[in-house]
């Protein structure tokens, strides 16, 4: 399957007066056509900065420091503003965090949808209202709400309207940055299922960013786990669910209850993430990791290595440094 998005050694963050915050650190991944990629991690791990940086929407003091972002054969980071405007929303779009607040409170739903279309293309001239009705039908909202104002819609309906706007020009990729966070769990699940059905119907790719890993396990094709600005594990969702390797991923997987099977005691992850404005020596998860290897994890940064096909992890428990420095012996003693 063709690679739609390729990200290599991507670094981004925020430049303040006397501080540089490295919010995204050496992130590399690929997104295939029609793929549903979930990116999960706790708040502050750099997920939203990654989304805004990839799409050139990271405003000052945000800044892309280095890296390469290739979308459908185009180098996004080296495009000028006019070139980028021509493909943004038409070839890729983004659903923002707290997107229910994106809607203009004094504009009708129809006007906001049409504004998003006409700003980026003239392809729908003469049939704009039909396109608006079709878009609402796609996201299961009655066309009678075209003349409604945002305050007249429920939270779930506003979310669907924003998704409809992202679909307006049939993009090849949609990035969704925690779009269902403000909704109850039943509505979250329903909207996520509807998004996946639309993806399968129209063939676009999705990057879905969330802190709620349980939302992604059933629907995503692939899941990447972010911690302290870096991807620490990436695998097909069913593999990650049954056989997570990184201690941080294991902690996330065991922080929500199973729907079936025996009851078990849930455990949180002790400690707190590192300060991203400081240099991080060794593994960023070292201070919180129950399986850390002293003298290795606190000194050497682990690199992403492929343990099995399509399953990569950045952890010294699985690389040569950990084996060489005694982890194998410690594991045998257990």
Short mmCIF file of C-alpha atoms in Angstrom, two decimals:
data_model
loop_
_atom_site.label_atom_id
_atom_site.label_comp_id
_atom_site.label_asym_id
_atom_site.label_seq_id
_atom_site.Cartn_x
_atom_site.Cartn_y
_atom_site.Cartn_z
CA UNK A 1 0.00 0.00 0.00
CA UNK A 2 1.25 3.47 -0.92
CA UNK A 3 2.78 5.69 1.78
CA UNK A 4 0.77 8.92 2.01
CA UNK A 5 2.69 10.68 4.81
CA UNK A 6 6.33 10.20 5.75
CA UNK A 7 7.77 11.95 8.81
CA UNK A 8 11.51 11.78 9.51
CA UNK A 9 13.41 13.03 12.56
CA UNK A 10 10.79 15.69 13.25
CA UNK A 11 11.59 18.15 16.06
CA UNK A 12 9.33 20.98 17.23
CA UNK A 13 8.60 23.01 20.34
CA UNK A 14 8.37 26.48 21.77
CA UNK A 15 10.94 29.26 22.04
CA UNK A 16 10.39 31.52 25.03
CA UNK A 17 12.60 34.34 26.33
CA UNK A 18 15.12 32.23 28.18
CA UNK A 19 13.77 28.74 27.53
CA UNK A 20 13.37 26.32 24.64
CA UNK A 21 10.79 23.59 25.15
CA UNK A 22 11.51 20.54 22.99
CA UNK A 23 7.94 19.23 22.86
CA UNK A 24 8.49 16.83 19.91
CA UNK A 25 11.79 14.95 19.73
CA UNK A 26 13.06 12.99 16.71
CA UNK A 27 9.65 11.61 15.73
CA UNK A 28 9.58 9.37 12.65
CA UNK A 29 6.66 7.39 11.26
CA UNK A 30 4.75 6.59 8.08
CA UNK A 31 1.03 6.71 7.29
CA UNK A 32 -0.32 4.51 4.50
CA UNK A 33 -3.27 5.27 2.26
CA UNK A 34 -6.58 4.39 3.99
CA UNK A 35 -4.77 3.73 7.29
CA UNK A 36 -6.21 4.64 10.69
CA UNK A 37 -3.24 5.60 12.88
CA UNK A 38 -3.89 6.33 16.53
CA UNK A 39 -1.38 8.37 18.55
CA UNK A 40 -1.83 8.04 22.31
CA UNK A 41 -0.09 9.39 25.38
CA UNK A 42 -0.79 11.39 28.50
CA UNK A 43 -1.37 15.15 28.44
CA UNK A 44 1.78 17.16 27.71
CA UNK A 45 3.59 14.44 25.74
CA UNK A 46 3.66 16.52 22.53
CA UNK A 47 0.74 15.02 20.57
CA UNK A 48 -0.94 18.33 19.67
CA UNK A 49 2.39 20.04 18.94
CA UNK A 50 3.13 17.20 16.53
CA UNK A 51 -0.23 17.67 14.75
CA UNK A 52 0.18 21.43 14.40
CA UNK A 53 3.82 21.15 13.39
CA UNK A 54 3.17 18.60 10.64
CA UNK A 55 0.48 20.80 9.07
CA UNK A 56 2.46 24.06 9.40
CA UNK A 57 -0.12 25.48 11.82
CA UNK A 58 2.22 25.84 14.80
CA UNK A 59 2.14 29.58 15.54
CA UNK A 60 4.75 31.55 17.56
CA UNK A 61 6.17 30.88 20.06
CA UNK A 62 5.79 27.44 18.48
CA UNK A 63 8.47 26.47 16.00
CA UNK A 64 9.55 23.51 13.88
CA UNK A 65 13.23 22.99 14.63
CA UNK A 66 14.15 20.32 12.10
CA UNK A 67 13.01 17.25 10.25
CA UNK A 68 11.20 16.26 7.07
CA UNK A 69 7.46 15.95 6.37
CA UNK A 70 6.55 14.50 2.99
CA UNK A 71 2.83 14.34 2.14
CA UNK A 72 1.79 12.62 -1.09
CA UNK A 73 5.22 13.34 -2.54
CA UNK A 74 5.24 17.02 -1.48
CA UNK A 75 7.66 18.51 1.05
CA UNK A 76 5.33 20.40 3.39
CA UNK A 77 8.04 22.16 5.38
CA UNK A 78 9.57 23.79 2.29
CA UNK A 79 6.34 24.97 0.67
CA UNK A 80 5.54 28.66 0.56
CA UNK A 81 2.29 29.89 2.13
CA UNK A 82 0.38 30.05 -1.15
CA UNK A 83 1.36 26.52 -2.18
CA UNK A 84 0.35 25.26 1.25
CA UNK A 85 -3.00 27.08 1.16
CA UNK A 86 -3.89 25.33 -2.09
CA UNK A 87 -3.56 21.83 -0.62
CA UNK A 88 -4.62 22.51 2.97
CA UNK A 89 -8.22 21.37 3.52
CA UNK A 90 -8.35 20.07 -0.06
CA UNK A 91 -5.70 17.35 0.35
CA UNK A 92 -5.53 17.26 4.14
CA UNK A 93 -7.58 18.78 6.94
CA UNK A 94 -7.53 18.92 10.72
CA UNK A 95 -10.17 18.63 13.43
CA UNK A 96 -8.94 20.67 16.36
CA UNK A 97 -8.87 19.87 20.05
CA UNK A 98 -11.99 21.25 21.76
CA UNK A 99 -13.36 21.56 18.25
CA UNK A 100 -16.87 22.22 19.53
CA UNK A 101 -15.58 25.71 20.34
CA UNK A 102 -14.25 26.21 16.80
CA UNK A 103 -17.69 27.10 15.45
CA UNK A 104 -18.46 30.82 15.24
CA UNK A 105 -21.34 31.42 17.71
CA UNK A 106 -22.94 34.17 15.57
CA UNK A 107 -22.90 32.32 12.22
CA UNK A 108 -25.37 29.69 11.10
CA UNK A 109 -24.09 26.18 10.53
CA UNK A 110 -24.72 26.43 6.76
CA UNK A 111 -22.69 29.63 6.43
CA UNK A 112 -19.75 28.14 8.28
CA UNK A 113 -19.68 25.03 6.09
CA UNK A 114 -19.95 27.08 2.90
CA UNK A 115 -17.26 29.48 4.11
CA UNK A 116 -14.83 26.58 4.58
CA UNK A 117 -15.56 25.36 1.04
CA UNK A 118 -15.45 28.67 -0.86
CA UNK A 119 -12.25 29.83 0.83
CA UNK A 120 -10.32 26.89 -0.57
CA UNK A 121 -11.98 26.04 -3.90
CA UNK A 122 -14.54 27.08 -6.49
CA UNK A 123 -15.35 23.48 -7.51
CA UNK A 124 -18.76 23.53 -5.84
CA UNK A 125 -20.08 26.84 -7.24
CA UNK A 126 -23.75 26.45 -8.14
CA UNK A 127 -24.30 23.48 -5.83
CA UNK A 128 -22.95 24.70 -2.51
CA UNK A 129 -26.17 24.22 -0.55
CA UNK A 130 -26.54 20.67 -1.83
CA UNK A 131 -22.98 19.96 -0.76
CA UNK A 132 -23.75 21.32 2.72
CA UNK A 133 -26.83 19.08 2.99
CA UNK A 134 -24.85 16.07 1.79
CA UNK A 135 -22.13 16.70 4.35
CA UNK A 136 -24.58 16.85 7.24
CA UNK A 137 -26.20 13.64 6.01
CA UNK A 138 -22.79 11.94 6.04
CA UNK A 139 -22.33 12.71 9.74
CA UNK A 140 -25.94 11.86 10.67
CA UNK A 141 -27.20 15.40 11.33
CA UNK A 142 -30.57 16.49 9.94
CA UNK A 143 -30.43 19.16 7.25
CA UNK A 144 -32.88 21.25 9.28
CA UNK A 145 -29.91 22.27 11.43
CA UNK A 146 -28.26 24.06 8.50
CA UNK A 147 -30.04 27.23 9.60
CA UNK A 148 -29.31 26.69 13.29
CA UNK A 149 -26.71 28.49 15.37
CA UNK A 150 -24.10 26.47 17.30
CA UNK A 151 -25.77 27.08 20.68
CA UNK A 152 -28.86 25.29 19.36
CA UNK A 153 -26.91 22.06 18.82
CA UNK A 154 -25.86 19.45 21.36
CA UNK A 155 -22.18 18.74 21.97
CA UNK A 156 -22.26 15.63 19.79
CA UNK A 157 -23.99 17.48 16.94
CA UNK A 158 -21.46 20.31 17.02
CA UNK A 159 -18.69 17.75 16.89
CA UNK A 160 -20.28 16.12 13.85
CA UNK A 161 -20.61 19.51 12.10
CA UNK A 162 -16.88 20.17 12.58
CA UNK A 163 -16.08 16.72 11.17
CA UNK A 164 -18.37 17.49 8.21
CA UNK A 165 -16.35 20.66 7.56
CA UNK A 166 -13.13 18.62 7.59
CA UNK A 167 -14.68 16.28 4.99
CA UNK A 168 -15.96 19.13 2.79
CA UNK A 169 -13.33 18.88 0.05
CA UNK A 170 -12.74 15.10 0.16
CA UNK A 171 -9.22 15.23 1.63
CA UNK A 172 -6.79 12.33 1.45
CA UNK A 173 -5.89 12.69 5.14
CA UNK A 174 -7.62 14.04 8.24
CA UNK A 175 -5.77 14.73 11.49
CA UNK A 176 -8.07 14.63 14.52
CA UNK A 177 -6.66 16.13 17.69
CA UNK A 178 -8.66 14.78 20.64
CA UNK A 179 -11.97 15.68 18.95
CA UNK A 180 -14.21 13.74 21.35
CA UNK A 181 -12.63 14.71 24.69
CA UNK A 182 -15.54 16.88 25.89
CA UNK A 183 -18.19 14.24 25.11
CA UNK A 184 -19.50 11.39 27.24
CA UNK A 185 -18.09 7.92 26.57
CA UNK A 186 -21.17 6.60 24.73
CA UNK A 187 -21.16 9.52 22.26
CA UNK A 188 -17.37 9.26 21.91
CA UNK A 189 -17.61 5.63 20.85
CA UNK A 190 -20.46 6.29 18.43
CA UNK A 191 -18.69 9.21 16.73
CA UNK A 192 -15.46 7.24 16.47
CA UNK A 193 -17.30 4.38 14.79
CA UNK A 194 -18.94 6.82 12.37
CA UNK A 195 -15.53 8.34 11.55
CA UNK A 196 -14.15 4.88 10.78
CA UNK A 197 -17.13 4.07 8.55
CA UNK A 198 -16.56 7.31 6.60
CA UNK A 199 -12.87 6.44 6.22
CA UNK A 200 -13.71 3.05 4.75
CA UNK A 201 -16.36 4.56 2.46
CA UNK A 202 -14.26 7.43 1.06
CA UNK A 203 -10.77 5.96 1.41
CA UNK A 204 -9.00 8.73 3.32
CA UNK A 205 -6.36 8.22 6.00
CA UNK A 206 -6.74 9.29 9.64
CA UNK A 207 -4.31 10.31 12.35
CA UNK A 208 -6.36 10.24 15.55
CA UNK A 209 -4.70 11.83 18.58
CA UNK A 210 -5.98 11.11 22.08
CA UNK A 211 -4.93 10.47 25.65
CA UNK A 212 -7.55 7.69 25.90
CA UNK A 213 -5.93 4.51 24.63
CA UNK A 214 -9.09 2.46 25.16
CA UNK A 215 -10.80 4.46 22.39
CA UNK A 216 -8.21 3.37 19.82
CA UNK A 217 -7.70 -0.31 20.49
CA UNK A 218 -10.78 -1.58 18.64
CA UNK A 219 -10.79 0.80 15.67
CA UNK A 220 -7.21 1.80 14.81
CA UNK A 221 -5.13 -0.18 12.35
CA UNK A 222 -1.93 0.98 14.05
CA UNK A 223 -1.18 2.70 17.37
CA UNK A 224 1.86 4.81 18.23
CA UNK A 225 2.57 5.59 21.89
CA UNK A 226 4.15 8.97 22.67
CA UNK A 227 6.02 9.84 25.83
CA UNK A 228 7.98 13.03 26.57
CA UNK A 229 7.89 14.10 22.94
CA UNK A 230 9.02 10.80 21.41
CA UNK A 231 7.36 7.70 20.01
CA UNK A 232 8.30 4.87 22.35
CA UNK A 233 6.28 2.06 20.74
CA UNK A 234 4.35 1.50 17.51
CA UNK A 235 2.49 -1.61 16.43
CA UNK A 236 -0.75 -2.92 14.92
CA UNK A 237 -3.48 -2.26 17.49
CA UNK A 238 -4.28 -5.93 18.16
CA UNK A 239 -0.59 -6.68 18.70
CA UNK A 240 -0.15 -3.72 21.04
CA UNK A 241 -3.21 -4.76 23.04
CA UNK A 242 -2.12 -8.37 23.49
CA UNK A 243 1.64 -7.94 23.63
CA UNK A 244 2.74 -4.42 24.58
CA UNK A 245 6.50 -4.25 25.15
CA UNK A 246 7.39 -0.83 26.55
CA UNK A 247 6.76 -0.48 30.31
CA UNK A 248 4.92 2.81 29.67
CA UNK A 249 2.59 1.19 27.13
CA UNK A 250 1.97 -1.65 29.58
CA UNK A 251 1.06 0.89 32.25
CA UNK A 252 -1.38 2.65 29.92
CA UNK A 253 -2.97 -0.63 28.87
CA UNK A 254 -3.55 -1.58 32.49
CA UNK A 255 -5.00 1.78 33.51
CA UNK A 256 -8.48 1.07 32.11
CA UNK A 257 -10.73 -1.86 33.08
CA UNK A 258 -11.51 -4.72 30.66
CA UNK A 259 -15.11 -5.13 29.52
CA UNK A 260 -15.03 -8.91 29.88
CA UNK A 261 -13.18 -11.42 32.02
CA UNK A 262 -12.19 -11.42 35.65
CA UNK A 263 -12.03 -8.26 37.71
CA UNK A 264 -8.54 -7.04 38.47
CA UNK A 265 -7.00 -4.24 40.45
CA UNK A 266 -5.99 -1.27 38.31
CA UNK A 267 -2.66 0.48 38.79
CA UNK A 268 -1.57 3.95 37.81
CA UNK A 269 1.89 5.01 36.66
CA UNK A 270 3.79 6.56 39.54
CA UNK A 271 5.75 9.78 39.17
CA UNK A 272 5.49 12.50 36.56
CA UNK A 273 6.87 13.13 33.05
CA UNK A 274 10.21 14.94 32.67
CA UNK A 275 10.51 18.68 32.06
CA UNK A 276 10.75 19.07 28.28
CA UNK A 277 12.62 22.35 28.62
CA UNK A 278 15.64 20.45 29.95
CA UNK A 279 18.00 18.02 28.28
CA UNK A 280 17.00 14.42 28.90
CA UNK A 281 19.84 11.98 29.40
CA UNK A 282 19.06 8.36 28.73
CA UNK A 283 15.50 7.08 28.60
CA UNK A 284 12.87 9.75 29.41
CA UNK A 285 10.79 7.13 31.26
CA UNK A 286 13.70 6.12 33.52
CA UNK A 287 12.48 7.73 36.77
CA UNK A 288 9.04 6.10 36.49
CA UNK A 289 10.02 2.73 35.04
CA UNK A 290 9.68 -0.38 37.25
CA UNK A 291 12.07 -2.31 34.96
CA UNK A 292 14.85 0.25 34.55
CA UNK A 293 18.43 -0.89 34.19
CA UNK A 294 20.77 1.31 36.21
CA UNK A 295 23.85 2.38 34.34
CA UNK A 296 22.13 1.86 30.99
CA UNK A 297 18.66 3.46 30.95
CA UNK A 298 19.85 6.57 32.79
CA UNK A 299 22.79 7.13 30.41
CA UNK A 300 21.88 5.94 26.90
CA UNK A 301 18.82 7.04 24.96
CA UNK A 302 17.07 3.98 23.50
CA UNK A 303 16.43 3.95 19.75
CA UNK A 304 13.34 2.57 18.06
CA UNK A 305 14.12 -1.01 17.05
CA UNK A 306 11.92 -3.49 15.23
CA UNK A 307 11.21 -6.49 17.44
CA UNK A 308 8.89 -8.19 14.97
CA UNK A 309 7.36 -7.07 11.66
CA UNK A 310 5.70 -3.65 12.08
CA UNK A 311 6.30 -3.66 15.85
CA UNK A 312 8.94 -1.18 17.04
CA UNK A 313 9.89 -0.15 20.55
CA UNK A 314 12.41 2.23 22.13
CA UNK A 315 13.48 0.38 25.26
CA UNK A 316 16.77 -1.09 26.47
CA UNK A 317 14.96 -4.23 27.60
CA UNK A 318 14.92 -5.25 23.95
CA UNK A 319 18.15 -3.89 22.48
CA UNK A 320 21.81 -4.87 22.60
CA UNK A 321 22.67 -2.35 25.32
CA UNK A 322 20.27 -3.92 27.78
CA UNK A 323 21.28 -7.47 26.98
CA UNK A 324 24.98 -6.64 27.14
CA UNK A 325 24.74 -4.85 30.47
CA UNK A 326 23.07 -7.53 32.48
CA UNK A 327 19.37 -7.46 31.81
CA UNK A 328 19.42 -10.99 30.42
CA UNK A 329 21.00 -12.27 33.65
CA UNK A 330 18.56 -10.36 35.81
CA UNK A 331 15.63 -11.70 33.78
CA UNK A 332 16.86 -15.31 34.11
CA UNK A 333 17.13 -14.88 37.90
CA UNK A 334 13.44 -13.83 38.03
#
